[in-house]
mmCIF file of C-alpha atoms in Angstrom:
data_model
loop_
_atom_site.group_PDB
_atom_site.id
_atom_site.type_symbol
_atom_site.label_atom_id
_atom_site.label_comp_id
_atom_site.label_asym_id
_atom_site.label_seq_id
_atom_site.Cartn_x
_atom_site.Cartn_y
_atom_site.Cartn_z
ATOM 1 C CA MET A 1 -35.716 -122.034 142.712
ATOM 2 C CA LEU A 2 -34.398 -125.342 143.936
ATOM 3 C CA ASN A 3 -37.699 -125.615 145.785
ATOM 4 C CA ARG A 4 -39.698 -124.742 142.294
ATOM 5 C CA PHE A 5 -37.384 -127.290 140.827
ATOM 6 C CA SER A 6 -38.159 -129.993 143.205
ATOM 7 C CA ASN A 7 -41.493 -129.063 142.512
ATOM 8 C CA TRP A 8 -41.597 -129.760 139.146
ATOM 9 C CA LEU A 9 -39.579 -132.894 139.507
ATOM 10 C CA ASP A 10 -42.464 -134.119 141.987
ATOM 11 C CA ALA A 11 -45.456 -133.611 139.623
ATOM 12 C CA ARG A 12 -43.965 -135.588 137.154
ATOM 13 C CA THR A 13 -42.258 -138.651 139.367
ATOM 14 C CA GLY A 14 -43.861 -138.688 142.726
ATOM 15 C CA TRP A 15 -40.527 -138.854 143.867
ATOM 16 C CA ARG A 16 -41.488 -137.169 147.688
ATOM 17 C CA ASN A 17 -43.681 -140.109 148.230
ATOM 18 C CA ILE A 18 -40.771 -142.670 147.800
ATOM 19 C CA TRP A 19 -38.547 -140.653 149.625
ATOM 20 C CA GLU A 20 -40.617 -140.144 152.742
ATOM 21 C CA GLY A 21 -41.757 -143.856 152.401
ATOM 22 C CA ILE A 22 -37.704 -144.915 152.311
ATOM 23 C CA PHE A 23 -35.970 -142.121 154.402
ATOM 24 C CA LEU A 24 -38.900 -140.875 156.663
ATOM 25 C CA ARG A 25 -40.858 -143.479 158.034
ATOM 26 C CA LYS A 26 -41.209 -144.536 161.671
ATOM 27 C CA VAL A 27 -39.106 -146.605 163.184
ATOM 28 C CA PRO A 28 -39.244 -148.300 166.734
ATOM 29 C CA LYS A 29 -37.041 -147.926 169.386
ATOM 30 C CA VAL A 30 -34.421 -150.342 169.006
ATOM 31 C CA ASN A 31 -30.669 -150.845 169.308
ATOM 32 C CA TRP A 32 -27.459 -150.809 167.739
ATOM 33 C CA LEU A 33 -27.543 -154.364 166.109
ATOM 34 C CA TYR A 34 -30.619 -153.196 164.137
ATOM 35 C CA THR A 35 -27.652 -151.189 162.049
ATOM 36 C CA LEU A 36 -26.126 -154.520 161.034
ATOM 37 C CA GLY A 37 -28.418 -154.897 157.437
ATOM 38 C CA SER A 38 -28.027 -151.374 156.418
ATOM 39 C CA ALA A 39 -23.564 -151.878 156.924
ATOM 40 C CA SER A 40 -24.106 -154.688 154.785
ATOM 41 C CA LEU A 41 -26.123 -152.545 151.794
ATOM 42 C CA PHE A 42 -23.386 -150.050 152.572
ATOM 43 C CA ILE A 43 -20.676 -152.569 151.506
ATOM 44 C CA VAL A 44 -22.398 -153.932 149.114
ATOM 45 C CA VAL A 45 -22.111 -150.703 147.552
ATOM 46 C CA ASN A 46 -18.377 -150.464 147.948
ATOM 47 C CA GLN A 47 -18.213 -154.056 146.426
ATOM 48 C CA VAL A 48 -19.988 -152.741 143.591
ATOM 49 C CA VAL A 49 -18.175 -149.698 143.080
ATOM 50 C CA THR A 50 -14.935 -151.051 143.303
ATOM 51 C CA GLY A 51 -15.195 -154.251 141.400
ATOM 52 C CA ILE A 52 -16.624 -152.578 138.073
ATOM 53 C CA LEU A 53 -13.685 -150.224 138.743
ATOM 54 C CA LEU A 54 -11.430 -153.150 139.284
ATOM 55 C CA THR A 55 -12.581 -154.999 135.360
ATOM 56 C CA ILE A 56 -11.274 -151.762 133.907
ATOM 57 C CA TYR A 57 -7.606 -153.176 134.170
ATOM 58 C CA TYR A 58 -8.111 -156.835 135.545
ATOM 59 C CA VAL A 59 -7.895 -159.793 132.577
ATOM 60 C CA PRO A 60 -9.357 -163.133 133.288
ATOM 61 C CA ASN A 61 -7.131 -165.083 131.275
ATOM 62 C CA PRO A 62 -4.142 -166.824 132.943
ATOM 63 C CA ASP A 63 -1.873 -165.391 131.307
ATOM 64 C CA HIS A 64 -3.116 -161.977 132.212
ATOM 65 C CA ALA A 65 -4.632 -162.443 135.124
ATOM 66 C CA TYR A 66 -1.932 -162.123 137.773
ATOM 67 C CA ASP A 67 0.401 -159.533 135.689
ATOM 68 C CA SER A 68 -2.982 -157.595 135.826
ATOM 69 C CA VAL A 69 -3.469 -157.334 139.278
ATOM 70 C CA GLN A 70 0.474 -156.874 139.944
ATOM 71 C CA TYR A 71 -0.307 -154.026 137.701
ATOM 72 C CA ILE A 72 -3.075 -152.435 139.252
ATOM 73 C CA THR A 73 -1.623 -153.041 142.692
ATOM 74 C CA THR A 74 1.208 -151.663 141.925
ATOM 75 C CA GLN A 75 1.154 -149.288 138.905
ATOM 76 C CA VAL A 76 -2.234 -147.497 138.537
ATOM 77 C CA ALA A 77 -2.550 -144.792 140.222
ATOM 78 C CA LEU A 78 -4.580 -145.523 143.643
ATOM 79 C CA GLY A 79 -4.796 -148.451 142.362
ATOM 80 C CA TRP A 80 -4.128 -150.310 145.628
ATOM 81 C CA LEU A 81 -6.757 -148.278 147.422
ATOM 82 C CA ILE A 82 -9.382 -149.587 145.132
ATOM 83 C CA ARG A 83 -8.176 -153.474 145.283
ATOM 84 C CA GLY A 84 -7.818 -152.420 148.731
ATOM 85 C CA LEU A 85 -11.259 -151.766 149.007
ATOM 86 C CA HIS A 86 -12.875 -154.562 147.326
ATOM 87 C CA HIS A 87 -10.513 -156.733 149.052
ATOM 88 C CA TRP A 88 -11.296 -155.923 152.718
ATOM 89 C CA GLY A 89 -14.582 -154.903 151.429
ATOM 90 C CA ALA A 90 -15.350 -158.447 150.926
ATOM 91 C CA SER A 91 -13.924 -159.916 154.246
ATOM 92 C CA ALA A 92 -16.616 -156.897 156.278
ATOM 93 C CA MET A 93 -18.880 -158.407 153.858
ATOM 94 C CA VAL A 94 -19.359 -162.053 155.382
ATOM 95 C CA VAL A 95 -18.725 -161.029 158.619
ATOM 96 C CA LEU A 96 -21.249 -158.210 158.329
ATOM 97 C CA VAL A 97 -24.041 -160.382 156.609
ATOM 98 C CA PHE A 98 -23.480 -163.129 159.640
ATOM 99 C CA LEU A 99 -23.943 -160.786 161.967
ATOM 100 C CA HIS A 100 -26.965 -159.436 160.534
ATOM 101 C CA MET A 101 -27.929 -163.377 160.469
ATOM 102 C CA LEU A 102 -27.260 -163.817 163.878
ATOM 103 C CA ARG A 103 -29.247 -160.594 164.588
ATOM 104 C CA VAL A 104 -32.444 -161.440 163.253
ATOM 105 C CA ILE A 105 -32.140 -165.037 164.319
ATOM 106 C CA PHE A 106 -31.870 -164.103 168.257
ATOM 107 C CA LEU A 107 -34.113 -161.317 168.128
ATOM 108 C CA GLY A 108 -36.741 -163.232 166.249
ATOM 109 C CA SER A 109 -37.291 -161.153 163.398
ATOM 110 C CA TYR A 110 -37.333 -163.981 160.878
ATOM 111 C CA LYS A 111 -40.960 -164.551 162.088
ATOM 112 C CA PHE A 112 -44.794 -163.549 160.714
ATOM 113 C CA PRO A 113 -45.179 -161.460 158.455
ATOM 114 C CA ARG A 114 -41.586 -161.486 157.722
ATOM 115 C CA GLU A 115 -40.490 -164.886 156.973
ATOM 116 C CA VAL A 116 -40.216 -163.856 152.921
ATOM 117 C CA THR A 117 -37.768 -161.262 153.889
ATOM 118 C CA TRP A 118 -35.534 -164.144 156.022
ATOM 119 C CA PHE A 119 -35.572 -166.530 152.666
ATOM 120 C CA SER A 120 -34.330 -163.767 150.759
ATOM 121 C CA GLY A 121 -31.838 -163.263 153.249
ATOM 122 C CA VAL A 122 -30.727 -166.616 153.563
ATOM 123 C CA VAL A 123 -29.885 -166.496 149.664
ATOM 124 C CA LEU A 124 -28.419 -163.864 149.675
ATOM 125 C CA PHE A 125 -25.902 -165.255 152.494
ATOM 126 C CA LEU A 126 -25.507 -167.919 150.045
ATOM 127 C CA VAL A 127 -24.898 -165.513 147.028
ATOM 128 C CA THR A 128 -22.247 -163.962 149.867
ATOM 129 C CA ILE A 129 -20.634 -167.131 150.441
ATOM 130 C CA GLY A 130 -20.533 -167.732 146.671
ATOM 131 C CA PHE A 131 -18.684 -164.224 146.016
ATOM 132 C CA GLY A 132 -16.233 -165.010 148.527
ATOM 133 C CA PHE A 133 -15.330 -168.577 146.787
ATOM 134 C CA THR A 134 -15.451 -166.970 142.899
ATOM 135 C CA GLY A 135 -13.292 -163.718 143.802
ATOM 136 C CA TYR A 136 -10.544 -165.296 145.606
ATOM 137 C CA LEU A 137 -9.657 -167.472 142.914
ATOM 138 C CA LEU A 138 -9.489 -164.506 140.443
ATOM 139 C CA PRO A 139 -5.990 -163.119 141.443
ATOM 140 C CA TRP A 140 -4.685 -166.279 140.074
ATOM 141 C CA ASP A 141 -1.762 -166.317 142.562
ATOM 142 C CA GLU A 142 -0.446 -169.459 144.427
ATOM 143 C CA LYS A 143 -2.734 -168.946 147.192
ATOM 144 C CA ALA A 144 -5.734 -168.412 145.032
ATOM 145 C CA TYR A 145 -4.869 -172.000 142.617
ATOM 146 C CA TRP A 146 -4.562 -173.701 145.812
ATOM 147 C CA ALA A 147 -7.664 -172.587 147.628
ATOM 148 C CA THR A 148 -9.687 -173.360 144.832
ATOM 149 C CA THR A 149 -8.247 -176.723 144.165
ATOM 150 C CA VAL A 150 -9.375 -177.515 147.494
ATOM 151 C CA GLY A 151 -12.582 -175.977 147.658
ATOM 152 C CA THR A 152 -13.380 -177.603 144.225
ATOM 153 C CA GLN A 153 -11.835 -180.984 144.905
ATOM 154 C CA ILE A 154 -14.356 -181.079 148.098
ATOM 155 C CA ALA A 155 -17.295 -179.957 146.153
ATOM 156 C CA GLY A 156 -16.139 -183.828 144.757
ATOM 157 C CA THR A 157 -16.548 -185.680 147.718
ATOM 158 C CA PRO A 158 -20.353 -186.435 147.709
ATOM 159 C CA PRO A 159 -21.127 -189.569 146.126
ATOM 160 C CA VAL A 160 -22.644 -190.195 142.769
ATOM 161 C CA ILE A 161 -23.363 -186.324 142.403
ATOM 162 C CA GLY A 162 -19.579 -185.528 143.042
ATOM 163 C CA ASP A 163 -17.889 -186.146 139.932
ATOM 164 C CA VAL A 164 -20.335 -183.983 138.001
ATOM 165 C CA ALA A 165 -20.708 -180.849 140.546
ATOM 166 C CA LEU A 166 -16.453 -180.551 140.699
ATOM 167 C CA ARG A 167 -16.597 -180.662 136.687
ATOM 168 C CA ILE A 168 -19.372 -178.215 136.684
ATOM 169 C CA LEU A 169 -17.136 -175.718 139.196
ATOM 170 C CA ARG A 170 -14.247 -176.308 137.089
ATOM 171 C CA GLY A 171 -15.114 -176.408 133.712
ATOM 172 C CA GLY A 172 -13.626 -179.749 133.295
ATOM 173 C CA GLU A 173 -11.308 -182.189 134.889
ATOM 174 C CA ASP A 174 -8.749 -179.679 135.932
ATOM 175 C CA LEU A 175 -8.331 -176.207 137.094
ATOM 176 C CA THR A 176 -7.648 -174.502 134.034
ATOM 177 C CA ALA A 177 -8.316 -171.484 132.275
ATOM 178 C CA MET A 178 -12.146 -172.396 131.766
ATOM 179 C CA THR A 179 -11.967 -172.383 136.170
ATOM 180 C CA LEU A 180 -10.869 -168.575 135.653
ATOM 181 C CA VAL A 181 -13.097 -167.540 133.241
ATOM 182 C CA ARG A 182 -16.399 -169.107 134.682
ATOM 183 C CA PHE A 183 -15.820 -167.719 138.194
ATOM 184 C CA PHE A 184 -14.707 -164.215 136.518
ATOM 185 C CA GLY A 185 -18.498 -164.667 134.720
ATOM 186 C CA MET A 186 -19.928 -166.039 138.129
ATOM 187 C CA HIS A 187 -18.375 -163.249 139.791
ATOM 188 C CA VAL A 188 -18.713 -160.500 137.754
ATOM 189 C CA TRP A 189 -22.162 -161.111 136.069
ATOM 190 C CA VAL A 190 -24.259 -163.794 137.787
ATOM 191 C CA LEU A 191 -23.742 -163.218 141.123
ATOM 192 C CA PRO A 192 -24.418 -159.852 141.314
ATOM 193 C CA ALA A 193 -27.775 -159.748 138.955
ATOM 194 C CA ILE A 194 -28.615 -162.212 142.052
ATOM 195 C CA LEU A 195 -27.641 -160.338 144.411
ATOM 196 C CA LEU A 196 -29.173 -156.783 142.783
ATOM 197 C CA SER A 197 -32.654 -158.668 142.738
ATOM 198 C CA LEU A 198 -32.461 -159.992 146.105
ATOM 199 C CA VAL A 199 -31.621 -156.640 148.101
ATOM 200 C CA GLY A 200 -34.230 -154.903 146.003
ATOM 201 C CA LEU A 201 -36.511 -157.475 147.471
ATOM 202 C CA HIS A 202 -35.178 -157.911 150.883
ATOM 203 C CA VAL A 203 -35.256 -153.764 151.304
ATOM 204 C CA TYR A 204 -38.401 -153.201 149.738
ATOM 205 C CA LEU A 205 -39.885 -155.863 152.657
ATOM 206 C CA VAL A 206 -37.724 -154.156 155.249
ATOM 207 C CA ILE A 207 -39.362 -151.126 154.227
ATOM 208 C CA LYS A 208 -43.119 -152.495 153.999
ATOM 209 C CA HIS A 209 -43.313 -154.342 157.149
ATOM 210 C CA GLY A 210 -41.449 -151.550 159.072
ATOM 211 C CA ILE A 211 -38.357 -153.197 161.511
ATOM 212 C CA SER A 212 -39.142 -155.356 164.144
ATOM 213 C CA THR A 213 -39.584 -154.009 167.520
ATOM 214 C CA THR A 214 -37.033 -155.587 170.225
ATOM 215 C CA PRO A 215 -38.832 -158.930 171.670
ATOM 216 C CA LYS A 216 -40.078 -157.784 175.391
ATOM 217 C CA ARG A 217 -39.630 -160.220 178.906
ATOM 218 C CA GLY A 218 -43.039 -161.193 180.076
ATOM 219 C CA GLU A 219 -45.077 -161.401 176.661
ATOM 220 C CA ILE A 220 -45.042 -165.461 176.729
ATOM 221 C CA LYS A 221 -48.886 -165.913 177.691
ATOM 222 C CA HIS A 222 -49.697 -169.303 179.695
ATOM 223 C CA GLU A 223 -52.738 -170.938 178.985
ATOM 224 C CA MET B 1 -38.325 -132.424 174.779
ATOM 225 C CA SER B 2 -40.302 -129.664 172.791
ATOM 226 C CA GLU B 3 -41.349 -129.206 169.474
ATOM 227 C CA GLU B 4 -39.011 -127.209 168.456
ATOM 228 C CA SER B 5 -35.952 -129.139 169.736
ATOM 229 C CA ASN B 6 -37.217 -132.074 168.464
ATOM 230 C CA LEU B 7 -37.194 -130.639 164.443
ATOM 231 C CA SER B 8 -33.700 -128.948 164.937
ATOM 232 C CA ARG B 9 -32.709 -132.322 166.252
ATOM 233 C CA ARG B 10 -34.277 -133.897 163.151
ATOM 234 C CA LYS B 11 -32.533 -131.592 160.859
ATOM 235 C CA PHE B 12 -29.422 -131.633 161.966
ATOM 236 C CA LEU B 13 -29.460 -135.633 161.370
ATOM 237 C CA ALA B 14 -30.659 -135.016 158.227
ATOM 238 C CA LYS B 15 -27.848 -132.792 157.491
ATOM 239 C CA ALA B 16 -25.183 -135.197 159.191
ATOM 240 C CA THR B 17 -26.613 -137.621 157.281
ATOM 241 C CA VAL B 18 -26.206 -135.756 153.738
ATOM 242 C CA GLY B 19 -22.630 -134.594 155.182
ATOM 243 C CA ILE B 20 -21.572 -137.677 155.925
ATOM 244 C CA GLY B 21 -22.763 -139.507 152.885
ATOM 245 C CA GLY B 22 -21.435 -136.562 150.410
ATOM 246 C CA ALA B 23 -17.862 -137.091 152.080
ATOM 247 C CA ILE B 24 -17.824 -141.178 151.382
ATOM 248 C CA THR B 25 -19.192 -140.622 147.922
ATOM 249 C CA ALA B 26 -16.589 -137.763 147.372
ATOM 250 C CA LEU B 27 -13.758 -140.225 149.280
ATOM 251 C CA ILE B 28 -14.298 -142.661 146.579
ATOM 252 C CA GLY B 29 -15.744 -140.762 143.594
ATOM 253 C CA ILE B 30 -12.735 -138.684 143.754
ATOM 254 C CA PRO B 31 -9.760 -141.655 144.163
ATOM 255 C CA ALA B 32 -12.287 -143.346 141.628
ATOM 256 C CA ILE B 33 -11.395 -140.767 138.708
ATOM 257 C CA ILE B 34 -7.835 -140.730 138.894
ATOM 258 C CA TYR B 35 -7.739 -144.733 139.150
ATOM 259 C CA VAL B 36 -9.265 -144.662 135.719
ATOM 260 C CA VAL B 37 -7.680 -141.838 134.182
ATOM 261 C CA GLY B 38 -4.102 -141.869 135.646
ATOM 262 C CA PRO B 39 -2.822 -144.786 133.648
ATOM 263 C CA VAL B 40 -3.488 -142.481 130.556
ATOM 264 C CA LEU B 41 -1.850 -139.042 131.840
ATOM 265 C CA LYS B 42 1.736 -141.466 132.005
ATOM 266 C CA LYS B 43 4.368 -140.335 129.554
ATOM 267 C CA GLU B 44 5.521 -142.746 126.791
ATOM 268 C CA GLY B 45 8.851 -143.421 126.640
ATOM 269 C CA ASP B 46 11.013 -142.060 123.865
ATOM 270 C CA SER B 47 13.018 -144.674 121.592
ATOM 271 C CA GLY B 48 15.142 -141.954 120.198
ATOM 272 C CA TRP B 49 16.877 -142.504 116.795
ATOM 273 C CA MET B 50 16.040 -145.699 114.916
ATOM 274 C CA ARG B 51 17.799 -146.984 111.980
ATOM 275 C CA ILE B 52 14.952 -147.622 109.488
ATOM 276 C CA GLY B 53 17.319 -149.166 106.199
ATOM 277 C CA PRO B 54 19.852 -147.948 103.571
ATOM 278 C CA THR B 55 19.337 -144.960 101.193
ATOM 279 C CA SER B 56 20.422 -147.143 98.469
ATOM 280 C CA LYS B 57 17.015 -148.443 98.869
ATOM 281 C CA VAL B 58 15.259 -145.018 98.033
ATOM 282 C CA THR B 59 15.136 -144.632 94.271
ATOM 283 C CA PRO B 60 14.747 -140.460 93.807
ATOM 284 C CA GLY B 61 11.273 -139.019 92.786
ATOM 285 C CA THR B 62 9.963 -142.203 94.616
ATOM 286 C CA PRO B 63 8.557 -142.285 98.312
ATOM 287 C CA THR B 64 9.961 -146.005 99.045
ATOM 288 C CA LEU B 65 8.077 -147.509 102.262
ATOM 289 C CA PHE B 66 10.307 -148.363 105.267
ATOM 290 C CA SER B 67 8.680 -150.840 108.329
ATOM 291 C CA ILE B 68 10.666 -151.033 111.690
ATOM 292 C CA LYS B 69 9.974 -152.594 114.842
ATOM 293 C CA ILE B 70 9.385 -151.158 117.857
ATOM 294 C CA GLU B 71 8.881 -152.448 121.844
ATOM 295 C CA ARG B 72 6.063 -150.496 123.576
ATOM 296 C CA GLU B 73 4.935 -150.970 127.333
ATOM 297 C CA THR B 74 1.089 -150.871 127.403
ATOM 298 C CA GLY B 75 -0.177 -151.852 130.952
ATOM 299 C CA TRP B 76 1.697 -155.345 131.809
ATOM 300 C CA VAL B 77 2.333 -155.975 128.606
ATOM 301 C CA THR B 78 5.276 -155.619 126.094
ATOM 302 C CA ASN B 79 4.501 -156.044 122.619
ATOM 303 C CA GLN B 80 6.007 -154.860 119.232
ATOM 304 C CA GLN B 81 4.766 -152.159 117.552
ATOM 305 C CA ASP B 82 4.978 -151.745 113.466
ATOM 306 C CA ILE B 83 6.223 -147.814 112.165
ATOM 307 C CA MET B 84 5.767 -147.646 108.638
ATOM 308 C CA VAL B 85 7.839 -144.786 107.172
ATOM 309 C CA TYR B 86 7.721 -143.876 103.591
ATOM 310 C CA VAL B 87 11.419 -141.980 102.617
ATOM 311 C CA TYR B 88 11.097 -139.027 99.664
ATOM 312 C CA THR B 89 14.307 -137.908 97.938
ATOM 313 C CA ASP B 90 14.393 -135.692 95.130
ATOM 314 C CA ASP B 91 17.922 -135.555 94.899
ATOM 315 C CA GLY B 92 19.725 -138.545 96.864
ATOM 316 C CA ARG B 93 21.287 -136.061 99.229
ATOM 317 C CA ASN B 94 18.361 -134.604 101.203
ATOM 318 C CA TYR B 95 15.579 -137.026 102.101
ATOM 319 C CA ALA B 96 12.231 -136.801 104.202
ATOM 320 C CA ALA B 97 10.375 -139.852 106.400
ATOM 321 C CA MET B 98 6.640 -139.275 105.919
ATOM 322 C CA SER B 99 4.257 -141.746 108.426
ATOM 323 C CA ASN B 100 1.727 -143.391 106.533
ATOM 324 C CA ILE B 101 -1.280 -142.424 109.012
ATOM 325 C CA CYS B 102 -3.887 -140.225 107.382
ATOM 326 C CA THR B 103 -3.943 -137.106 108.865
ATOM 327 C CA HIS B 104 -7.681 -136.985 108.776
ATOM 328 C CA LEU B 105 -8.460 -139.819 110.727
ATOM 329 C CA ALA B 106 -5.519 -142.305 110.846
ATOM 330 C CA CYS B 107 -6.230 -145.091 108.332
ATOM 331 C CA ARG B 108 -3.029 -145.745 106.300
ATOM 332 C CA VAL B 109 -2.231 -144.571 103.358
ATOM 333 C CA ARG B 110 -0.039 -146.331 100.634
ATOM 334 C CA TRP B 111 1.646 -144.742 97.316
ATOM 335 C CA ILE B 112 -0.238 -145.344 94.374
ATOM 336 C CA GLU B 113 2.610 -145.431 91.533
ATOM 337 C CA GLU B 114 -0.012 -145.050 88.249
ATOM 338 C CA ARG B 115 -0.858 -141.988 90.033
ATOM 339 C CA GLN B 116 1.946 -140.345 91.678
ATOM 340 C CA GLU B 117 -0.153 -139.865 95.012
ATOM 341 C CA PHE B 118 -0.511 -140.849 98.284
ATOM 342 C CA PHE B 119 -3.911 -142.032 98.536
ATOM 343 C CA CYS B 120 -6.412 -142.765 101.925
ATOM 344 C CA PRO B 121 -8.866 -145.519 100.862
ATOM 345 C CA CYS B 122 -11.599 -144.509 104.192
ATOM 346 C CA HIS B 123 -12.368 -141.468 102.807
ATOM 347 C CA ASN B 124 -10.604 -140.704 99.672
ATOM 348 C CA GLY B 125 -7.818 -138.712 100.897
ATOM 349 C CA VAL B 126 -5.553 -137.457 98.379
ATOM 350 C CA PHE B 127 -1.528 -136.870 98.962
ATOM 351 C CA ASP B 128 1.288 -135.667 97.171
ATOM 352 C CA LYS B 129 4.895 -137.557 97.096
ATOM 353 C CA HIS B 130 5.903 -134.743 99.208
ATOM 354 C CA GLY B 131 2.503 -135.352 101.548
ATOM 355 C CA ASN B 132 0.724 -132.378 100.782
ATOM 356 C CA VAL B 133 -2.981 -132.454 100.284
ATOM 357 C CA LEU B 134 -4.499 -132.725 97.345
ATOM 358 C CA ALA B 135 -8.185 -134.054 97.377
ATOM 359 C CA GLY B 136 -10.115 -134.935 100.098
ATOM 360 C CA PRO B 137 -10.789 -133.960 104.285
ATOM 361 C CA PRO B 138 -7.210 -134.336 105.351
ATOM 362 C CA PRO B 139 -6.688 -130.632 107.362
ATOM 363 C CA ARG B 140 -2.681 -131.268 107.166
ATOM 364 C CA PRO B 141 0.256 -132.582 105.090
ATOM 365 C CA LEU B 142 1.287 -136.030 106.368
ATOM 366 C CA ASP B 143 3.266 -135.848 109.440
ATOM 367 C CA ARG B 144 7.128 -136.045 109.191
ATOM 368 C CA PHE B 145 9.845 -137.901 111.512
ATOM 369 C CA GLU B 146 12.716 -136.367 112.161
ATOM 370 C CA LEU B 147 15.732 -137.520 109.712
ATOM 371 C CA LYS B 148 19.179 -138.227 109.569
ATOM 372 C CA THR B 149 21.964 -139.731 107.499
ATOM 373 C CA GLU B 150 24.774 -141.646 108.682
ATOM 374 C CA ASN B 151 27.375 -143.813 106.036
ATOM 375 C CA ASP B 152 24.416 -144.094 104.325
ATOM 376 C CA GLU B 153 22.118 -145.443 106.586
ATOM 377 C CA ILE B 154 18.583 -143.679 107.592
ATOM 378 C CA PHE B 155 17.949 -142.604 111.167
ATOM 379 C CA ILE B 156 14.441 -141.586 112.049
ATOM 380 C CA LYS B 157 13.686 -140.348 116.173
ATOM 381 C CA VAL B 158 10.003 -142.116 116.826
ATOM 382 C CA GLY B 159 8.933 -140.109 119.800
#
């Protein structure tokens, strides 16, 4: 019965090819460090799911931001869990993505033909940092407010472009409702759009090229 | 390793992946549902008896509109909500308090003096002065509040 259904579906969608291409592809014998990318992807899914859930109660407005976060944490059933997963997941994501990058550097996986995978990964790392920076402001407590004051002030230090950069980040001279709502917009619309498209490209390239083998000693040729 | 044990190892790993993946999905999926639905299931507080005004305001034979403000907690916000009540009496002794919310799809009805009926503009629901349905789609008479009078003051019970 189930078999007949999956045949029916396969004839119409060709899902088996895709499934085999993704999950049944051959991989070289590598070590546990090669799971850091999958771990990062897992955290991305966690952040997307819990982030969407948080927007059900969160309000990006100085009058309500703090209270709505407190409401989620103390009043909503399991709100502490959803917020906690998003909060700790955020830190875990920065750490895992960074370790993943170190693995790729130290084991030389960025080389031909995987340069585009590497470049998309570099942008993904910057996007992750952007998520951390914009997300930090959203609880709108003292820590968030002053951390973002300092962070945006740093953006204002370079000569010539500094002042404009600071104004663009803050949406004006000071850190106000304008800042909160544009950080929110970046955090839930702009960055996720970039992240998800680049993750798609990144994973596609990983599957297309297959994962790199570990470098072996004695492979360097001396002419 | 023989062909057969290779196969069973592969099957085991596939099953384990599906099992662990399913467990993680359930572990976040079930809390997600509770999280979304939870606050909705909380009982709203009962405001108890509220004074709405003096009996002298009500002319026998004509529904009179009273408006009271109550405080409602919605999430982290406490806001004022208006409750509109039509009070009706035939004899100046027995009073009835009717909600102005149409029993069809919750638009607000109003008393039309010339026609001596309540009219709901959304779908042309018509009620008589006692709140009974005269025409249109409403399935039942206008809802009533519990009412009492004390020292010529009218009180209703707001749930």
